[in-house]
């Protein structure tokens, strides 16, 4: 790795100051993507600002059917949380399928969504659940947060503090793993709750995670696997790479949506 | 350079290392604990798995300086006078061929058995295979590795 300077601030204010102090400073949380990227020389931040020692950034709280998950909460903590299982079992199940056990012990929800990898799992969940992303400056609706490949609405010097999710009536996530990386070749999160039926797709879109209007309309009318059959899922705007073509991904979106609806509880 | 203090295998250790030093480098190059292996450059193979504060972690994907004050257990710290039951089981069940991935397999094996026991869940052979997602063996296939962990789980 290229040389970098490590900071471990105890407060958001100190973290912002450290981020502003370097030429090209980056936030470090679990590091399960960032450190691997640095090892490949694909990232070379001048400074790393580790947010894990900041009080209140980690942990899960429930208030009246609403889950607040701190940005530095690990995938293993989300997967193992009784509160998450009770309020939104689909989210706990999704977290238990990210990477592998050692990665889940370090990787964080805040890091995953700030990175917004087009094949990551959490963006699909937060978009389908209509989550709110809480930063040190403001609250951002998931609909406005994920803005493109590895791109989010976060400004310079803005740090995710937590995400807020309302418990859905029914939800599930179905993922077709890319067998080498275990990232989603296609993943579909379906949710039926206070904000209606929302369906988010990861792993497939050229611009990253997206909602599918056709699937949402069909499932709003009839929450069943067979309702997916009549939906036209176009290959336009879907990724093609060595693992799968756009048409294959389009078909997988329907298959995963069906599986998710059938599994939803 | 930053001074790092840790407790490794029950002993207080320290070292002055550049901030970008990975835990795997700190263990191998500063402490000369070369039982933790580096098998890939992409954080996928799991040969470097150690326990940090009781949890399995890929030491190649963690900065040493971020672990000031942490408790770290490596493969060298498992045996206590005699082999740990997981090490004995890999020996008894021929759970290795070249042995390169074995330190990581054993550290992951110990972690999964402890976790499943704590949660009161049954560690089936299917569960072991799923839990070994992040540990890659390029010699033998996984059959005897799974058998070894099943055997050790019954004795731990």
mmCIF file of N, CA, C and O in Angstrom, chain B residues 76-132:
data_model
loop_
_atom_site.group_PDB
_atom_site.id
_atom_site.type_symbol
_atom_site.label_atom_id
_atom_site.label_comp_id
_atom_site.label_asym_id
_atom_site.label_seq_id
_atom_site.Cartn_x
_atom_site.Cartn_y
_atom_site.Cartn_z
ATOM 1 N N UNK B 76 -0.397 -19.527 16.551
ATOM 2 C CA UNK B 76 0.661 -19.898 17.508
ATOM 3 C C UNK B 76 0.138 -19.936 18.943
ATOM 4 O O UNK B 76 0.751 -20.559 19.810
ATOM 5 N N UNK B 77 -0.990 -19.230 19.181
ATOM 6 C CA UNK B 77 -1.483 -19.129 20.549
ATOM 7 C C UNK B 77 -2.521 -20.175 20.916
ATOM 8 O O UNK B 77 -2.997 -20.220 22.054
ATOM 9 N N UNK B 78 -2.884 -21.026 19.952
ATOM 10 C CA UNK B 78 -3.990 -21.966 20.196
ATOM 11 C C UNK B 78 -3.582 -23.127 21.104
ATOM 12 O O UNK B 78 -4.309 -23.501 22.017
ATOM 13 N N UNK B 79 -2.424 -23.717 20.798
ATOM 14 C CA UNK B 79 -2.006 -24.901 21.552
ATOM 15 C C UNK B 79 -1.620 -24.497 22.973
ATOM 16 O O UNK B 79 -0.978 -23.475 23.177
ATOM 17 N N UNK B 80 -2.047 -25.303 23.926
ATOM 18 C CA UNK B 80 -1.771 -24.972 25.323
ATOM 19 C C UNK B 80 -1.107 -26.204 25.947
ATOM 20 O O UNK B 80 -1.754 -26.997 26.605
ATOM 21 N N UNK B 81 0.192 -26.361 25.675
ATOM 22 C CA UNK B 81 0.879 -27.566 26.135
ATOM 23 C C UNK B 81 0.670 -28.700 25.160
ATOM 24 O O UNK B 81 1.609 -29.330 24.707
ATOM 25 N N UNK B 82 -0.582 -28.956 24.806
ATOM 26 C CA UNK B 82 -0.834 -29.944 23.754
ATOM 27 C C UNK B 82 -1.693 -29.276 22.679
ATOM 28 O O UNK B 82 -2.218 -28.176 22.883
ATOM 29 N N UNK B 83 -1.847 -29.951 21.549
ATOM 30 C CA UNK B 83 -2.575 -29.346 20.435
ATOM 31 C C UNK B 83 -4.011 -29.013 20.853
ATOM 32 O O UNK B 83 -4.642 -29.744 21.614
ATOM 33 N N UNK B 84 -4.515 -27.905 20.322
ATOM 34 C CA UNK B 84 -5.931 -27.564 20.483
ATOM 35 C C UNK B 84 -6.759 -28.662 19.787
ATOM 36 O O UNK B 84 -6.314 -29.235 18.781
ATOM 37 N N UNK B 85 -7.958 -28.958 20.286
ATOM 38 C CA UNK B 85 -8.776 -30.011 19.640
ATOM 39 C C UNK B 85 -8.967 -29.790 18.132
ATOM 40 O O UNK B 85 -9.041 -30.765 17.361
ATOM 41 N N UNK B 86 -9.015 -28.526 17.693
ATOM 42 C CA UNK B 86 -9.178 -28.265 16.254
ATOM 43 C C UNK B 86 -7.905 -28.669 15.501
ATOM 44 O O UNK B 86 -7.981 -29.271 14.427
ATOM 45 N N UNK B 87 -6.750 -28.377 16.088
ATOM 46 C CA UNK B 87 -5.493 -28.775 15.440
ATOM 47 C C UNK B 87 -5.376 -30.301 15.405
ATOM 48 O O UNK B 87 -5.001 -30.885 14.381
ATOM 49 N N UNK B 88 -5.719 -30.954 16.521
ATOM 50 C CA UNK B 88 -5.650 -32.417 16.581
ATOM 51 C C UNK B 88 -6.593 -33.034 15.543
ATOM 52 O O UNK B 88 -6.246 -34.021 14.880
ATOM 53 N N UNK B 89 -7.776 -32.426 15.392
ATOM 54 C CA UNK B 89 -8.762 -32.988 14.454
ATOM 55 C C UNK B 89 -8.287 -32.859 13.006
ATOM 56 O O UNK B 89 -8.511 -33.755 12.192
ATOM 57 N N UNK B 90 -7.632 -31.749 12.666
ATOM 58 C CA UNK B 90 -7.086 -31.616 11.305
ATOM 59 C C UNK B 90 -6.007 -32.681 11.072
ATOM 60 O O UNK B 90 -5.885 -33.218 9.972
ATOM 61 N N UNK B 91 -5.228 -32.975 12.098
ATOM 62 C CA UNK B 91 -4.214 -34.025 12.005
ATOM 63 C C UNK B 91 -4.887 -35.382 11.838
ATOM 64 O O UNK B 91 -4.589 -36.148 10.910
ATOM 65 N N UNK B 92 -5.844 -35.693 12.716
ATOM 66 C CA UNK B 92 -6.479 -37.014 12.721
ATOM 67 C C UNK B 92 -7.273 -37.293 11.443
ATOM 68 O O UNK B 92 -7.401 -38.432 11.023
ATOM 69 N N UNK B 93 -7.866 -36.233 10.854
ATOM 70 C CA UNK B 93 -8.752 -36.429 9.701
ATOM 71 C C UNK B 93 -8.095 -36.077 8.368
ATOM 72 O O UNK B 93 -8.770 -35.964 7.356
ATOM 73 N N UNK B 94 -6.781 -35.887 8.402
ATOM 74 C CA UNK B 94 -6.049 -35.481 7.205
ATOM 75 C C UNK B 94 -6.746 -34.282 6.548
ATOM 76 O O UNK B 94 -7.057 -34.273 5.357
ATOM 77 N N UNK B 95 -6.959 -33.240 7.385
ATOM 78 C CA UNK B 95 -7.686 -32.059 6.889
ATOM 79 C C UNK B 95 -6.793 -31.066 6.176
ATOM 80 O O UNK B 95 -7.100 -29.879 6.157
ATOM 81 N N UNK B 96 -5.690 -31.532 5.637
ATOM 82 C CA UNK B 96 -4.793 -30.632 4.910
ATOM 83 C C UNK B 96 -3.928 -31.448 3.980
ATOM 84 O O UNK B 96 -3.731 -32.639 4.173
ATOM 85 N N UNK B 97 -3.439 -30.748 2.953
ATOM 86 C CA UNK B 97 -2.457 -31.393 2.091
ATOM 87 C C UNK B 97 -1.166 -30.602 2.159
ATOM 88 O O UNK B 97 -0.263 -30.936 2.897
ATOM 89 N N UNK B 98 -1.114 -29.435 1.492
ATOM 90 C CA UNK B 98 0.134 -28.654 1.596
ATOM 91 C C UNK B 98 0.195 -27.881 2.898
ATOM 92 O O UNK B 98 1.281 -27.534 3.363
ATOM 93 N N UNK B 99 -0.952 -27.580 3.470
ATOM 94 C CA UNK B 99 -0.971 -26.931 4.774
ATOM 95 C C UNK B 99 -0.961 -25.419 4.751
ATOM 96 O O UNK B 99 -1.039 -24.786 5.798
ATOM 97 N N UNK B 100 -0.901 -24.833 3.561
ATOM 98 C CA UNK B 100 -0.771 -23.375 3.515
ATOM 99 C C UNK B 100 -2.005 -22.655 4.060
ATOM 100 O O UNK B 100 -1.897 -21.671 4.785
ATOM 101 N N UNK B 101 -3.185 -23.180 3.731
ATOM 102 C CA UNK B 101 -4.426 -22.520 4.153
ATOM 103 C C UNK B 101 -4.808 -22.900 5.576
ATOM 104 O O UNK B 101 -5.741 -22.313 6.150
ATOM 105 N N UNK B 102 -4.108 -23.892 6.147
ATOM 106 C CA UNK B 102 -4.549 -24.514 7.394
ATOM 107 C C UNK B 102 -4.643 -23.559 8.589
ATOM 108 O O UNK B 102 -5.620 -23.637 9.343
ATOM 109 N N UNK B 103 -3.673 -22.643 8.791
ATOM 110 C CA UNK B 103 -3.833 -21.732 9.939
ATOM 111 C C UNK B 103 -5.162 -20.972 9.890
ATOM 112 O O UNK B 103 -5.852 -20.848 10.911
ATOM 113 N N UNK B 104 -5.525 -20.486 8.704
ATOM 114 C CA UNK B 104 -6.787 -19.757 8.564
ATOM 115 C C UNK B 104 -7.992 -20.665 8.744
ATOM 116 O O UNK B 104 -8.989 -20.288 9.370
ATOM 117 N N UNK B 105 -7.888 -21.889 8.196
ATOM 118 C CA UNK B 105 -8.993 -22.850 8.347
ATOM 119 C C UNK B 105 -9.228 -23.146 9.828
ATOM 120 O O UNK B 105 -10.373 -23.205 10.299
ATOM 121 N N UNK B 106 -8.145 -23.330 10.553
ATOM 122 C CA UNK B 106 -8.264 -23.687 11.975
ATOM 123 C C UNK B 106 -8.824 -22.512 12.775
ATOM 124 O O UNK B 106 -9.714 -22.685 13.617
ATOM 125 N N UNK B 107 -8.329 -21.292 12.503
ATOM 126 C CA UNK B 107 -8.836 -20.136 13.245
ATOM 127 C C UNK B 107 -10.315 -19.897 12.923
ATOM 128 O O UNK B 107 -11.109 -19.570 13.809
ATOM 129 N N UNK B 108 -10.711 -20.080 11.659
ATOM 130 C CA UNK B 108 -12.127 -19.954 11.304
ATOM 131 C C UNK B 108 -12.938 -21.079 11.938
ATOM 132 O O UNK B 108 -14.076 -20.866 12.375
ATOM 133 N N UNK B 109 -12.349 -22.281 11.960
ATOM 134 C CA UNK B 109 -13.038 -23.431 12.548
ATOM 135 C C UNK B 109 -13.329 -23.211 14.028
ATOM 136 O O UNK B 109 -14.443 -23.441 14.503
ATOM 137 N N UNK B 110 -12.316 -22.739 14.759
ATOM 138 C CA UNK B 110 -12.491 -22.484 16.200
ATOM 139 C C UNK B 110 -13.577 -21.417 16.412
ATOM 140 O O UNK B 110 -14.439 -21.543 17.282
ATOM 141 N N UNK B 111 -13.535 -20.377 15.576
ATOM 142 C CA UNK B 111 -14.507 -19.285 15.685
ATOM 143 C C UNK B 111 -15.931 -19.793 15.439
ATOM 144 O O UNK B 111 -16.858 -19.474 16.187
ATOM 145 N N UNK B 112 -16.117 -20.589 14.398
ATOM 146 C CA UNK B 112 -17.494 -21.018 14.077
ATOM 147 C C UNK B 112 -18.036 -21.968 15.147
ATOM 148 O O UNK B 112 -19.215 -21.890 15.500
ATOM 149 N N UNK B 113 -17.188 -22.850 15.655
ATOM 150 C CA UNK B 113 -17.654 -23.776 16.694
ATOM 151 C C UNK B 113 -18.077 -22.980 17.934
ATOM 152 O O UNK B 113 -19.144 -23.211 18.514
ATOM 153 N N UNK B 114 -17.250 -21.991 18.312
ATOM 154 C CA UNK B 114 -17.569 -21.184 19.500
ATOM 155 C C UNK B 114 -18.879 -20.416 19.290
ATOM 156 O O UNK B 114 -19.731 -20.353 20.186
ATOM 157 N N UNK B 115 -19.044 -19.850 18.105
ATOM 158 C CA UNK B 115 -20.253 -19.062 17.816
ATOM 159 C C UNK B 115 -21.505 -19.940 17.833
ATOM 160 O O UNK B 115 -22.522 -19.575 18.404
ATOM 161 N N UNK B 116 -21.424 -21.093 17.185
ATOM 162 C CA UNK B 116 -22.602 -21.968 17.124
ATOM 163 C C UNK B 116 -22.955 -22.498 18.503
ATOM 164 O O UNK B 116 -24.126 -22.608 18.848
ATOM 165 N N UNK B 117 -21.927 -22.831 19.287
ATOM 166 C CA UNK B 117 -22.201 -23.315 20.646
ATOM 167 C C UNK B 117 -22.852 -22.222 21.478
ATOM 168 O O UNK B 117 -23.805 -22.467 22.223
ATOM 169 N N UNK B 118 -22.355 -20.994 21.355
ATOM 170 C CA UNK B 118 -22.895 -19.873 22.144
ATOM 171 C C UNK B 118 -24.360 -19.621 21.795
ATOM 172 O O UNK B 118 -25.165 -19.249 22.648
ATOM 173 N N UNK B 119 -24.697 -19.816 20.506
ATOM 174 C CA UNK B 119 -26.075 -19.561 20.078
ATOM 175 C C UNK B 119 -26.946 -20.811 20.202
ATOM 176 O O UNK B 119 -28.128 -20.770 19.863
ATOM 177 N N UNK B 120 -26.343 -21.921 20.616
ATOM 178 C CA UNK B 120 -27.093 -23.157 20.750
ATOM 179 C C UNK B 120 -27.552 -23.744 19.427
ATOM 180 O O UNK B 120 -28.551 -24.457 19.352
ATOM 181 N N UNK B 121 -26.814 -23.431 18.355
ATOM 182 C CA UNK B 121 -27.204 -23.933 17.039
ATOM 183 C C UNK B 121 -26.366 -25.161 16.689
ATOM 184 O O UNK B 121 -25.240 -25.321 17.146
ATOM 185 N N UNK B 122 -26.937 -25.994 15.827
ATOM 186 C CA UNK B 122 -26.287 -27.225 15.407
ATOM 187 C C UNK B 122 -25.341 -26.928 14.236
ATOM 188 O O UNK B 122 -25.783 -26.409 13.199
ATOM 189 N N UNK B 123 -24.069 -27.228 14.403
ATOM 190 C CA UNK B 123 -23.101 -26.978 13.330
ATOM 191 C C UNK B 123 -23.058 -28.186 12.403
ATOM 192 O O UNK B 123 -22.241 -29.083 12.560
ATOM 193 N N UNK B 124 -23.965 -28.198 11.440
ATOM 194 C CA UNK B 124 -24.039 -29.312 10.491
ATOM 195 C C UNK B 124 -22.920 -29.196 9.466
ATOM 196 O O UNK B 124 -22.275 -28.153 9.360
ATOM 197 N N UNK B 125 -22.723 -30.264 8.686
ATOM 198 C CA UNK B 125 -21.666 -30.186 7.673
ATOM 199 C C UNK B 125 -22.015 -29.125 6.624
ATOM 200 O O UNK B 125 -21.117 -28.446 6.102
ATOM 201 N N UNK B 126 -23.298 -28.941 6.334
ATOM 202 C CA UNK B 126 -23.686 -27.873 5.396
ATOM 203 C C UNK B 126 -23.349 -26.509 5.975
ATOM 204 O O UNK B 126 -22.882 -25.610 5.263
ATOM 205 N N UNK B 127 -23.608 -26.355 7.280
ATOM 206 C CA UNK B 127 -23.303 -25.071 7.925
ATOM 207 C C UNK B 127 -21.801 -24.811 7.900
ATOM 208 O O UNK B 127 -21.362 -23.688 7.669
ATOM 209 N N UNK B 128 -21.000 -25.868 8.122
ATOM 210 C CA UNK B 128 -19.537 -25.703 8.088
ATOM 211 C C UNK B 128 -19.100 -25.232 6.704
ATOM 212 O O UNK B 128 -18.301 -24.303 6.567
ATOM 213 N N UNK B 129 -19.675 -25.857 5.665
ATOM 214 C CA UNK B 129 -19.306 -25.459 4.306
ATOM 215 C C UNK B 129 -19.660 -24.001 4.048
ATOM 216 O O UNK B 129 -18.883 -23.250 3.443
ATOM 217 N N UNK B 130 -20.829 -23.579 4.521
ATOM 218 C CA UNK B 130 -21.235 -22.181 4.332
ATOM 219 C C UNK B 130 -20.323 -21.251 5.129
ATOM 220 O O UNK B 130 -19.917 -20.191 4.646
ATOM 221 N N UNK B 131 -19.970 -21.670 6.334
ATOM 222 C CA UNK B 131 -19.108 -20.843 7.187
ATOM 223 C C UNK B 131 -17.691 -20.714 6.614
ATOM 224 O O UNK B 131 -16.982 -19.772 6.927
ATOM 225 N N UNK B 132 -17.284 -21.692 5.795
ATOM 226 C CA UNK B 132 -15.943 -21.656 5.213
ATOM 227 C C UNK B 132 -15.886 -20.852 3.910
ATOM 228 O O UNK B 132 -14.894 -20.911 3.180
#
